[in-house]
N, CA, C and O atoms as a printed pandas DataFrame, in Angstrom:
     atom_number atom_name residue_name chain_id  residue_number  x_coord  y_coord  z_coord
0              1         N          MET        A               1   -3.287    4.104  -40.386
1              2        CA          MET        A               1   -1.958    4.250  -40.894
2              3         C          MET        A               1   -1.433    5.623  -40.567
3              4         O          MET        A               1   -2.141    6.619  -40.723
4              5         N          SER        A               2   -0.211    5.685  -40.120
5              6        CA          SER        A               2    0.380    6.945  -39.689
6              7         C          SER        A               2    0.891    7.724  -40.889
7              8         O          SER        A               2    1.490    7.156  -41.802
8              9         N          THR        A               3    0.652    9.023  -40.880
9             10        CA          THR        A               3    1.118    9.858  -41.984
10            11         C          THR        A               3    2.503   10.409  -41.731
11            12         O          THR        A               3    3.121   10.956  -42.644
12            13         N          SER        A               4    3.005   10.280  -40.517
13            14        CA          SER        A               4    4.325   10.838  -40.212
14            15         C          SER        A               4    5.450    9.967  -40.737
15            16         O          SER        A               4    6.580   10.437  -40.866
16            17         N          GLY        A               5    5.169    8.725  -41.038
17            18        CA          GLY        A               5    6.193    7.847  -41.582
18            19         C          GLY        A               5    7.079    7.228  -40.521
19            20         O          GLY        A               5    7.928    6.397  -40.846
20            21         N          ALA        A               6    6.915    7.595  -39.288
21            22        CA          ALA        A               6    7.735    7.033  -38.215
22            23         C          ALA        A               6    7.171    5.673  -37.824
23            24         O          ALA        A               6    5.965    5.513  -37.640
24            25         N          ARG        A               7    8.054    4.713  -37.703
25            26        CA          ARG        A               7    7.618    3.385  -37.303
26            27         C          ARG        A               7    7.625    3.300  -35.780
27            28         O          ARG        A               7    8.508    3.842  -35.116
28            29         N          THR        A               8    6.637    2.618  -35.251
29            30        CA          THR        A               8    6.597    2.422  -33.804
30            31         C          THR        A               8    7.320    1.131  -33.479
31            32         O          THR        A               8    7.112    0.105  -34.126
32            33         N          ARG        A               9    8.167    1.195  -32.474
33            34        CA          ARG        A               9    8.905    0.016  -32.048
34            35         C          ARG        A               9    8.154   -0.667  -30.917
35            36         O          ARG        A               9    7.480    0.000  -30.131
36            37         N          PRO        A              10    8.258   -1.977  -30.826
37            38        CA          PRO        A              10    7.621   -2.660  -29.689
38            39         C          PRO        A              10    8.350   -2.306  -28.391
39            40         O          PRO        A              10    9.536   -1.977  -28.394
40            41         N          GLU        A              11    7.619   -2.380  -27.301
41            42        CA          GLU        A              11    8.217   -2.066  -26.005
42            43         C          GLU        A              11    9.250   -3.119  -25.638
43            44         O          GLU        A              11    9.107   -4.297  -25.963
44            45         N          SER        A              12   10.267   -2.679  -24.970
45            46        CA          SER        A              12   11.318   -3.614  -24.560
46            47         C          SER        A              12   10.829   -4.471  -23.392
47            48         O          SER        A              12    9.964   -4.046  -22.626
48            49         N          PRO        A              13   11.378   -5.661  -23.259
49            50        CA          PRO        A              13   10.987   -6.519  -22.129
50            51         C          PRO        A              13   11.320   -5.882  -20.779
51            52         O          PRO        A              13   10.630   -6.121  -19.788
52            53         N          LEU        A              14   12.368   -5.080  -20.746
53            54        CA          LEU        A              14   12.739   -4.402  -19.498
54            55         C          LEU        A              14   11.649   -3.424  -19.073
55            56         O          LEU        A              14   11.312   -3.330  -17.892
56            57         N          LEU        A              15   11.105   -2.703  -20.038
57            58        CA          LEU        A              15   10.047   -1.741  -19.729
58            59         C          LEU        A              15    8.765   -2.442  -19.296
59            60         O          LEU        A              15    8.081   -1.981  -18.382
60            61         N          VAL        A              16    8.440   -3.546  -19.944
61            62        CA          VAL        A              16    7.246   -4.311  -19.576
62            63         C          VAL        A              16    7.392   -4.853  -18.154
63            64         O          VAL        A              16    6.457   -4.781  -17.357
64            65         N          ARG        A              17    8.560   -5.391  -17.845
65            66        CA          ARG        A              17    8.797   -5.937  -16.506
66            67         C          ARG        A              17    8.756   -4.840  -15.441
67            68         O          ARG        A              17    8.261   -5.060  -14.336
68            69         N          ALA        A              18    9.277   -3.660  -15.776
69            70        CA          ALA        A              18    9.265   -2.545  -14.821
70            71         C          ALA        A              18    7.839   -2.094  -14.526
71            72         O          ALA        A              18    7.500   -1.817  -13.375
72            73         N          ARG        A              19    7.013   -2.021  -15.548
73            74        CA          ARG        A              19    5.617   -1.623  -15.327
74            75         C          ARG        A              19    4.873   -2.658  -14.485
75            76         O          ARG        A              19    4.064   -2.305  -13.628
76            77         N          ARG        A              20    5.152   -3.926  -14.735
77            78        CA          ARG        A              20    4.517   -4.989  -13.958
78            79         C          ARG        A              20    4.960   -4.907  -12.489
79            80         O          ARG        A              20    4.150   -5.084  -11.580
80            81         N          SER        A              21    6.234   -4.642  -12.272
81            82        CA          SER        A              21    6.737   -4.524  -10.900
82            83         C          SER        A              21    6.146   -3.316  -10.193
83            84         O          SER        A              21    5.876   -3.367   -8.993
84            85         N          GLN        A              22    5.943   -2.235  -10.924
85            86        CA          GLN        A              22    5.303   -1.065  -10.324
86            87         C          GLN        A              22    3.884   -1.419   -9.864
87            88         O          GLN        A              22    3.451   -0.991   -8.794
88            89         N          GLY        A              23    3.186   -2.177  -10.652
89            90        CA          GLY        A              23    1.844   -2.611  -10.272
90            91         C          GLY        A              23    1.863   -3.468   -9.024
91            92         O          GLY        A              23    0.999   -3.333   -8.158
92            93         N          ARG        A              24    2.854   -4.358   -8.929
93            94        CA          ARG        A              24    2.968   -5.185   -7.728
94            95         C          ARG        A              24    3.259   -4.333   -6.499
95            96         O          ARG        A              24    2.720   -4.590   -5.422
96            97         N          GLY        A              25    4.104   -3.325   -6.652
97            98        CA          GLY        A              25    4.391   -2.437   -5.536
98            99         C          GLY        A              25    3.152   -1.678   -5.085
99           100         O          GLY        A              25    2.903   -1.528   -3.889
100          101         N          LEU        A              26    2.377   -1.201   -6.057
101          102        CA          LEU        A              26    1.135   -0.503   -5.707
102          103         C          LEU        A              26    0.134   -1.443   -5.046
103          104         O          LEU        A              26   -0.606   -1.032   -4.153
104          105         N          LEU        A              27    0.105   -2.698   -5.477
105          106        CA          LEU        A              27   -0.787   -3.670   -4.852
106          107         C          LEU        A              27   -0.394   -3.903   -3.393
107          108         O          LEU        A              27   -1.263   -3.958   -2.522
108          109         N          LEU        A              28    0.890   -4.040   -3.119
109          110        CA          LEU        A              28    1.341   -4.223   -1.734
110          111         C          LEU        A              28    1.021   -2.996   -0.884
111          112         O          LEU        A              28    0.636   -3.130    0.277
112          113         N          LEU        A              29    1.178   -1.806   -1.452
113          114        CA          LEU        A              29    0.827   -0.588   -0.718
114          115         C          LEU        A              29   -0.681   -0.508   -0.475
115          116         O          LEU        A              29   -1.115   -0.007    0.563
116          117         N          ALA        A              30   -1.471   -0.992   -1.416
117          118        CA          ALA        A              30   -2.924   -1.004   -1.229
118          119         C          ALA        A              30   -3.326   -1.969   -0.113
119          120         O          ALA        A              30   -4.235   -1.676    0.665
120          121         N          VAL        A              31   -2.653   -3.117   -0.032
121          122        CA          VAL        A              31   -2.935   -4.063    1.062
122          123         C          VAL        A              31   -2.609   -3.413    2.403
123          124         O          VAL        A              31   -3.376   -3.537    3.357
124          125         N          ALA        A              32   -1.471   -2.722    2.478
125          126        CA          ALA        A              32   -1.118   -2.016    3.716
126          127         C          ALA        A              32   -2.170   -0.957    4.051
127          128         O          ALA        A              32   -2.536   -0.793    5.214
128          129         N          GLY        A              33   -2.650   -0.246    3.044
129          130        CA          GLY        A              33   -3.693    0.756    3.264
130          131         C          GLY        A              33   -4.991    0.156    3.769
131          132         O          GLY        A              33   -5.656    0.736    4.627
132          133         N          LEU        A              34   -5.353   -1.004    3.241
133          134        CA          LEU        A              34   -6.556   -1.679    3.732
134          135         C          LEU        A              34   -6.404   -2.104    5.192
135          136         O          LEU        A              34   -7.346   -1.985    5.976
136          137         N          LEU        A              35   -5.231   -2.593    5.555
137          138        CA          LEU        A              35   -4.996   -2.966    6.951
138          139         C          LEU        A              35   -5.050   -1.739    7.858
139          140         O          LEU        A              35   -5.589   -1.805    8.963
140          141         N          TRP        A              36   -4.492   -0.621    7.393
141          142        CA          TRP        A              36   -4.572    0.618    8.179
142          143         C          TRP        A              36   -6.019    1.076    8.307
143          144         O          TRP        A              36   -6.426    1.569    9.358
144          145         N          GLY        A              37   -6.797    0.915    7.236
145          146        CA          GLY        A              37   -8.210    1.286    7.290
146          147         C          GLY        A              37   -8.989    0.450    8.291
147          148         O          GLY        A              37   -9.814    0.970    9.042
148          149         N          CYS        A              38   -8.720   -0.857    8.295
149          150        CA          CYS        A              38   -9.389   -1.733    9.281
150          151         C          CYS        A              38   -9.006   -1.333   10.702
151          152         O          CYS        A              38   -9.850   -1.322   11.597
152          153         N          PHE        A              39   -7.743   -1.007   10.904
153          154        CA          PHE        A              39   -7.281   -0.562   12.220
154          155         C          PHE        A              39   -7.996    0.730   12.621
155          156         O          PHE        A              39   -8.420    0.878   13.767
156          157         N          ALA        A              40   -8.127    1.658   11.683
157          158        CA          ALA        A              40   -8.790    2.931   11.981
158          159         C          ALA        A              40  -10.260    2.724   12.332
159          160         O          ALA        A              40  -10.788    3.393   13.220
160          161         N          VAL        A              41  -10.920    1.801   11.638
161          162        CA          VAL        A              41  -12.333    1.516   11.949
162          163         C          VAL        A              41  -12.455    0.971   13.363
163          164         O          VAL        A              41  -13.341    1.380   14.113
164          165         N          LEU        A              42  -11.566    0.045   13.734
165          166        CA          LEU        A              42  -11.608   -0.488   15.101
166          167         C          LEU        A              42  -11.298    0.586   16.140
167          168         O          LEU        A              42  -11.774    0.516   17.274
168          169         N          LEU        A              43  -10.514    1.562   15.757
169          170        CA          LEU        A              43  -10.116    2.609   16.688
170          171         C          LEU        A              43  -11.247    3.609   16.953
171          172         O          LEU        A              43  -11.321    4.179   18.042
172          173         N          VAL        A              44  -12.118    3.824   15.982
173          174        CA          VAL        A              44  -13.148    4.866   16.131
174          175         C          VAL        A              44  -14.553    4.327   16.388
175          176         O          VAL        A              44  -15.488    5.113   16.539
176          177         N          THR        A              45  -14.722    3.015   16.442
177          178        CA          THR        A              45  -16.049    2.473   16.699
178          179         C          THR        A              45  -16.179    2.017   18.154
179          180         O          THR        A              45  -15.221    1.514   18.740
180          181         N          PRO        A              46  -17.363    2.194   18.728
181          182        CA          PRO        A              46  -17.578    1.679   20.081
182          183         C          PRO        A              46  -17.496    0.151   20.075
183          184         O          PRO        A              46  -17.734   -0.491   19.052
184          185         N          TYR        A              47  -17.164   -0.403   21.201
185          186        CA          TYR        A              47  -16.993   -1.849   21.279
186          187         C          TYR        A              47  -17.579   -2.349   22.578
187          188         O          TYR        A              47  -18.114   -1.574   23.371
188          189         N          GLY        A              48  -17.477   -3.620   22.789
189          190        CA          GLY        A              48  -18.075   -4.258   23.966
190          191         C          GLY        A              48  -19.231   -5.129   23.524
191          192         O          GLY        A              48  -19.499   -5.259   22.329
192          193         N          ASP        A              49  -19.907   -5.718   24.472
193          194        CA          ASP        A              49  -21.025   -6.607   24.145
194          195         C          ASP        A              49  -22.147   -5.871   23.422
195          196         O          ASP        A              49  -22.628   -6.336   22.389
196          197         N          ASP        A              50  -22.559   -4.745   23.949
197          198        CA          ASP        A              50  -23.637   -3.969   23.335
198          199         C          ASP        A              50  -23.168   -2.575   22.933
199          200         O          ASP        A              50  -23.987   -1.665   22.803
200          201         N          GLY        A              51  -21.883   -2.396   22.737
201          202        CA          GLY        A              51  -21.350   -1.087   22.384
202          203         C          GLY        A              51  -21.307   -0.143   23.561
203          204         O          GLY        A              51  -21.334    1.076   23.385
204          205         N          GLU        A              52  -21.239   -0.696   24.772
205          206        CA          GLU        A              52  -21.261    0.166   25.963
206          207         C          GLU        A              52  -19.926    0.880   26.190
207          208         O          GLU        A              52  -19.881    1.870   26.920
208          209         N          CYS        A              53  -18.866    0.410   25.593
209          210        CA          CYS        A              53  -17.560    1.064   25.745
210          211         C          CYS        A              53  -17.362    2.031   24.585
211          212         O          CYS        A              53  -17.522    1.645   23.427
212          213         N          PRO        A              54  -17.015    3.281   24.880
213          214        CA          PRO        A              54  -16.844    4.260   23.806
214          215         C          PRO        A              54  -15.588    3.971   22.985
215          216         O          PRO        A              54  -14.726    3.191   23.390
216          217         N          ALA        A              55  -15.509    4.606   21.844
217          218        CA          ALA        A              55  -14.353    4.432   20.968
218          219         C          ALA        A              55  -13.089    4.920   21.663
219          220         O          ALA        A              55  -13.137    5.762   22.560
220          221         N          LEU        A              56  -11.956    4.370   21.229
221          222        CA          LEU        A              56  -10.691    4.709   21.881
222          223         C          LEU        A              56  -10.241    6.137   21.632
223          224         O          LEU        A              56   -9.502    6.690   22.447
224          225         N          VAL        A              57  -10.655    6.747   20.549
225          226        CA          VAL        A              57  -10.186    8.089   20.226
226          227         C          VAL        A              57  -11.147    9.188   20.666
227          228         O          VAL        A              57  -10.873   10.364   20.427
228          229         N          THR        A              58  -12.253    8.844   21.293
229          230        CA          THR        A              58  -13.186    9.866   21.741
230          231         C          THR        A              58  -12.740   10.438   23.076
231          232         O          THR        A              58  -11.984    9.814   23.821
232          233         N          SER        A              59  -13.222   11.627   23.358
233          234        CA          SER        A              59  -12.864   12.256   24.626
234          235         C          SER        A              59  -13.603   11.618   25.795
235          236         O          SER        A              59  -13.234   11.829   26.950
236          237         N          ALA        A              60  -14.647   10.838   25.505
237          238        CA          ALA        A              60  -15.419   10.200   26.566
238          239         C          ALA        A              60  -14.832    8.845   26.965
239          240         O          ALA        A              60  -15.440    8.105   27.739
240          241         N          TYR        A              61  -13.669    8.528   26.442
241          242        CA          TYR        A              61  -13.080    7.222   26.732
242          243         C          TYR        A              61  -12.720    7.148   28.208
243          244         O          TYR        A              61  -11.994    7.992   28.732
244          245         N          ALA        A              62  -13.241    6.124   28.862
245          246        CA          ALA        A              62  -12.955    5.897   30.277
246          247         C          ALA        A              62  -12.157    4.607   30.391
247          248         O          ALA        A              62  -12.472    3.612   29.739
248          249         N          HIS        A              63  -11.150    4.631   31.200
249          250        CA          HIS        A              63  -10.315    3.445   31.373
250          251         C          HIS        A              63  -10.960    2.487   32.364
251          252         O          HIS        A              63  -10.405    2.178   33.419
252          253         N          ASP        A              64  -12.126    2.037   31.998
253          254        CA          ASP        A              64  -12.840    1.081   32.820
254          255         C          ASP        A              64  -12.223   -0.298   32.588
255          256         O          ASP        A              64  -11.929   -0.664   31.450
256          257         N          ASP        A              65  -12.029   -1.059   33.659
257          258        CA          ASP        A              65  -11.390   -2.368   33.540
258          259         C          ASP        A              65  -12.182   -3.312   32.637
259          260         O          ASP        A              65  -11.598   -4.089   31.882
260          261         N          ASP        A              66  -13.496   -3.246   32.716
261          262        CA          ASP        A              66  -14.306   -4.119   31.853
262          263         C          ASP        A              66  -14.121   -3.767   30.379
263          264         O          ASP        A              66  -14.083   -4.651   29.524
264          265         N          CYS        A              67  -14.008   -2.479   30.091
265          266        CA          CYS        A              67  -13.824   -2.055   28.704
266          267         C          CYS        A              67  -12.436   -2.445   28.196
267          268         O          CYS        A              67  -12.291   -2.888   27.057
268          269         N          VAL        A              68  -11.431   -2.283   29.030
269          270        CA          VAL        A              68  -10.071   -2.624   28.610
270          271         C          VAL        A              68   -9.956   -4.116   28.345
271          272         O          VAL        A              68   -9.282   -4.526   27.400
272          273         N          GLU        A              69  -10.602   -4.930   29.162
273          274        CA          GLU        A              69  -10.531   -6.375   28.973
274          275         C          GLU        A              69  -11.363   -6.858   27.792
275          276         O          GLU        A              69  -11.034   -7.880   27.189
276          277         N          SER        A              70  -12.420   -6.154   27.453
277          278        CA          SER        A              70  -13.250   -6.611   26.339
278          279         C          SER        A              70  -12.697   -6.172   24.986
279          280         O          SER        A              70  -13.165   -6.644   23.949
280          281         N          ARG        A              71  -11.732   -5.295   24.979
281          282        CA          ARG        A              71  -11.132   -4.827   23.721
282          283         C          ARG        A              71  -10.259   -5.936   23.138
283          284         O          ARG        A              71   -9.539   -6.611   23.873
284          285         N          ASP        A              72  -10.321   -6.124   21.820
285          286        CA          ASP        A              72   -9.537   -7.152   21.141
286          287         C          ASP        A              72   -8.174   -6.560   20.753
287          288         O          ASP        A              72   -7.937   -6.233   19.590
288          289         N          TRP        A              73   -7.301   -6.430   21.729
289          290        CA          TRP        A              73   -5.988   -5.831   21.494
290          291         C          TRP        A              73   -5.102   -6.652   20.567
291          292         O          TRP        A              73   -4.407   -6.065   19.738
292          293         N          PRO        A              74   -5.089   -7.992   20.663
293          294        CA          PRO        A              74   -4.230   -8.741   19.735
294          295         C          PRO        A              74   -4.596   -8.512   18.262
295          296         O          PRO        A              74   -3.708   -8.450   17.412
296          297         N          LEU        A              75   -5.871   -8.388   17.957
297          298        CA          LEU        A              75   -6.270   -8.143   16.574
298          299         C          LEU        A              75   -5.786   -6.778   16.108
299          300         O          LEU        A              75   -5.281   -6.646   14.994
300          301         N          MET        A              76   -5.935   -5.767   16.950
301          302        CA          MET        A              76   -5.491   -4.426   16.570
302          303         C          MET        A              76   -3.977   -4.396   16.376
303          304         O          MET        A              76   -3.479   -3.770   15.440
304          305         N          THR        A              77   -3.259   -5.066   17.250
305          306        CA          THR        A              77   -1.801   -5.116   17.116
306          307         C          THR        A              77   -1.409   -5.875   15.857
307          308         O          THR        A              77   -0.471   -5.487   15.161
308          309         N          LEU        A              78   -2.122   -6.950   15.565
309          310        CA          LEU        A              78   -1.844   -7.726   14.364
310          311         C          LEU        A              78   -2.099   -6.901   13.103
311          312         O          LEU        A              78   -1.309   -6.955   12.161
312          313         N          LEU        A              79   -3.176   -6.150   13.077
313          314        CA          LEU        A              79   -3.474   -5.318   11.910
314          315         C          LEU        A              79   -2.405   -4.259   11.693
315          316         O          LEU        A              79   -1.924   -4.066   10.577
316          317         N          LEU        A              80   -2.043   -3.583   12.763
317          318        CA          LEU        A              80   -1.059   -2.518   12.623
318          319         C          LEU        A              80    0.328   -3.073   12.332
319          320         O          LEU        A              80    1.032   -2.563   11.461
320          321         N          GLY        A              81    0.722   -4.113   13.058
321          322        CA          GLY        A              81    2.041   -4.706   12.826
322          323         C          GLY        A              81    2.127   -5.451   11.508
323          324         O          GLY        A              81    3.189   -5.491   10.887
324          325         N          GLY        A              82    1.021   -6.043   11.074
325          326        CA          GLY        A              82    1.022   -6.759    9.807
326          327         C          GLY        A              82    1.082   -5.842    8.602
327          328         O          GLY        A              82    1.472   -6.275    7.518
328          329         N          SER        A              83    0.705   -4.591    8.769
329          330        CA          SER        A              83    0.751   -3.658    7.648
330          331         C          SER        A              83    2.165   -3.153    7.376
331          332         O          SER        A              83    2.459   -2.713    6.264
332          333         N          VAL        A              84    3.026   -3.210    8.358
333          334        CA          VAL        A              84    4.376   -2.664    8.192
334          335         C          VAL        A              84    5.172   -3.395    7.107
335          336         O          VAL        A              84    5.761   -2.726    6.258
336          337         N          PRO        A              85    5.222   -4.737    7.090
337          338        CA          PRO        A              85    5.968   -5.388    6.007
338          339         C          PRO        A              85    5.381   -5.111    4.620
339          340         O          PRO        A              85    6.126   -4.951    3.652
340          341         N          PHE        A              86    4.051   -5.053    4.522
341          342        CA          PHE        A              86    3.437   -4.750    3.225
342          343         C          PHE        A              86    3.808   -3.341    2.763
343          344         O          PHE        A              86    4.108   -3.130    1.588
344          345         N          ALA        A              87    3.787   -2.384    3.680
345          346        CA          ALA        A              87    4.124   -1.010    3.316
346          347         C          ALA        A              87    5.592   -0.876    2.942
347          348         O          ALA        A              87    5.919   -0.228    1.948
348          349         N          ALA        A              88    6.476   -1.477    3.721
349          350        CA          ALA        A              88    7.910   -1.371    3.435
350          351         C          ALA        A              88    8.260   -2.073    2.130
351          352         O          ALA        A              88    8.982   -1.522    1.300
352          353         N          LEU        A              89    7.756   -3.277    1.949
353          354        CA          LEU        A              89    8.050   -4.022    0.732
354          355         C          LEU        A              89    7.414   -3.347   -0.491
355          356         O          LEU        A              89    8.031   -3.279   -1.554
356          357         N          GLY        A              90    6.203   -2.858   -0.341
357          358        CA          GLY        A              90    5.541   -2.167   -1.447
358          359         C          GLY        A              90    6.279   -0.912   -1.864
359          360         O          GLY        A              90    6.428   -0.645   -3.056
360          361         N          ALA        A              91    6.744   -0.138   -0.890
361          362        CA          ALA        A              91    7.498    1.077   -1.213
362          363         C          ALA        A              91    8.820    0.734   -1.893
363          364         O          ALA        A              91    9.224    1.406   -2.842
364          365         N          ALA        A              92    9.487   -0.299   -1.414
365          366        CA          ALA        A              92   10.771   -0.689   -2.008
366          367         C          ALA        A              92   10.588   -1.221   -3.426
367          368         O          ALA        A              92   11.357   -0.875   -4.324
368          369         N          VAL        A              93    9.581   -2.054   -3.630
369          370        CA          VAL        A              93    9.337   -2.609   -4.971
370          371         C          VAL        A              93    8.934   -1.508   -5.938
371          372         O          VAL        A              93    9.403   -1.482   -7.077
372          373         N          TYR        A              94    8.071   -0.599   -5.500
373          374        CA          TYR        A              94    7.633    0.479   -6.384
374          375         C          TYR        A              94    8.797    1.409   -6.729
375          376         O          TYR        A              94    8.936    1.821   -7.881
376          377         N          ALA        A              95    9.621    1.738   -5.756
377          378        CA          ALA        A              95   10.744    2.637   -6.017
378          379         C          ALA        A              95   11.762    1.999   -6.970
379          380         O          ALA        A              95   12.246    2.655   -7.892
380          381         N          SER        A              96   12.082    0.731   -6.749
381          382        CA          SER        A              96   13.047    0.086   -7.640
382          383         C          SER        A              96   12.473   -0.088   -9.042
383          384         O          SER        A              96   13.202    0.041  -10.025
384          385         N          ALA        A              97   11.177   -0.377   -9.149
385          386        CA          ALA        A              97   10.548   -0.520  -10.463
386          387         C          ALA        A              97   10.480    0.825  -11.185
387          388         O          ALA        A              97   10.609    0.879  -12.408
388          389         N          SER        A              98   10.280    1.906  -10.438
389          390        CA          SER        A              98   10.266    3.225  -11.068
390          391         C          SER        A              98   11.641    3.570  -11.623
391          392         O          SER        A              98   11.751    4.150  -12.703
392          393         N          THR        A              99   12.672    3.221  -10.896
393          394        CA          THR        A              99   14.028    3.453  -11.380
394          395         C          THR        A              99   14.305    2.599  -12.610
395          396         O          THR        A              99   14.885    3.074  -13.586
396          397         N          GLU        A             100   13.893    1.350  -12.559
397          398        CA          GLU        A             100   14.078    0.447  -13.698
398          399         C          GLU        A             100   13.321    0.956  -14.928
399          400         O          GLU        A             100   13.804    0.844  -16.055
400          401         N          ARG        A             101   12.150    1.507  -14.702
401          402        CA          ARG        A             101   11.366    2.041  -15.819
402          403         C          ARG        A             101   12.046    3.253  -16.441
403          404         O          ARG        A             101   12.056    3.402  -17.663
404          405         N          ARG        A             102   12.612    4.114  -15.611
405          406        CA          ARG        A             102   13.322    5.280  -16.155
406          407         C          ARG        A             102   14.525    4.859  -16.987
407          408         O          ARG        A             102   14.798    5.438  -18.039
408          409         N          VAL        A             103   15.241    3.846  -16.509
409          410        CA          VAL        A             103   16.388    3.340  -17.260
410          411         C          VAL        A             103   15.928    2.730  -18.585
411          412         O          VAL        A             103   16.544    2.960  -19.625
412          413         N          ALA        A             104   14.846    1.953  -18.544
413          414        CA          ALA        A             104   14.336    1.324  -19.765
414          415         C          ALA        A             104   13.877    2.374  -20.769
415          416         O          ALA        A             104   14.124    2.237  -21.967
416          417         N          GLU        A             105   13.212    3.418  -20.289
417          418        CA          GLU        A             105   12.782    4.478  -21.199
418          419         C          GLU        A             105   13.980    5.215  -21.783
419          420         O          GLU        A             105   13.956    5.634  -22.940
420          421         N          HIS        A             106   15.020    5.370  -20.984
421          422        CA          HIS        A             106   16.236    6.019  -21.492
422          423         C          HIS        A             106   16.899    5.155  -22.559
423          424         O          HIS        A             106   17.371    5.670  -23.572
424          425         N          LEU        A             107   16.936    3.852  -22.336
425          426        CA          LEU        A             107   17.559    2.958  -23.311
426          427         C          LEU        A             107   16.743    2.832  -24.585
427          428         O          LEU        A             107   17.302    2.605  -25.659
428          429         N          ASP        A             108   15.422    2.978  -24.479
429          430        CA          ASP        A             108   14.558    2.880  -25.652
430          431         C          ASP        A             108   14.463    4.180  -26.443
431          432         O          ASP        A             108   13.977    4.177  -27.575
432          433         N          ALA        A             109   14.913    5.276  -25.875
433          434        CA          ALA        A             109   14.808    6.566  -26.544
434          435         C          ALA        A             109   15.688    6.584  -27.789
435          436         O          ALA        A             109   16.791    6.037  -27.788
436          437         N          PRO        A             110   15.198    7.209  -28.836
437          438        CA          PRO        A             110   16.034    7.290  -30.048
438          439         C          PRO        A             110   17.257    8.176  -29.787
439          440         O          PRO        A             110   17.185    9.119  -28.999
440          441         N          PRO        A             111   18.342    7.880  -30.426
441          442        CA          PRO        A             111   19.548    8.688  -30.196
442          443         C          PRO        A             111   19.367   10.120  -30.709
443          444         O          PRO        A             111   18.708   10.364  -31.720
444          445         N          ARG        A             112   19.966   11.035  -29.990
445          446        CA          ARG        A             112   19.893   12.458  -30.396
446          447         C          ARG        A             112   20.974   12.744  -31.426
447          448         O          ARG        A             112   22.037   12.123  -31.454
448          449         N          ASP        A             113   20.656   13.697  -32.254
449          450        CA          ASP        A             113   21.651   14.087  -33.268
450          451         C          ASP        A             113   22.475   15.246  -32.805
451          452         O          ASP        A             113   23.358   15.704  -33.530
């Protein structure tokens, strides 16, 4: 029991919805981050049948025709291109939810004297 005598009000539905939307935005940004991580792993690991082709970001990378053909370029392009909608949508959802949350907190604030 509180000794201050102030009653706590339940959270408004607007504030609850804003927090939920912020979580969804962060989830979409996390998916984009995972796709970027997978892309980065493919970029720094050797590839080929037995790993005979060096990683793309190393200084020892040789533009050997066999290495270029054995690289899975469509997968890398799909990972990088597929992350863009998740990142853009996640940033937009998170930003709009943050604005909505600020408005809800302002509306829930007790009036000043």
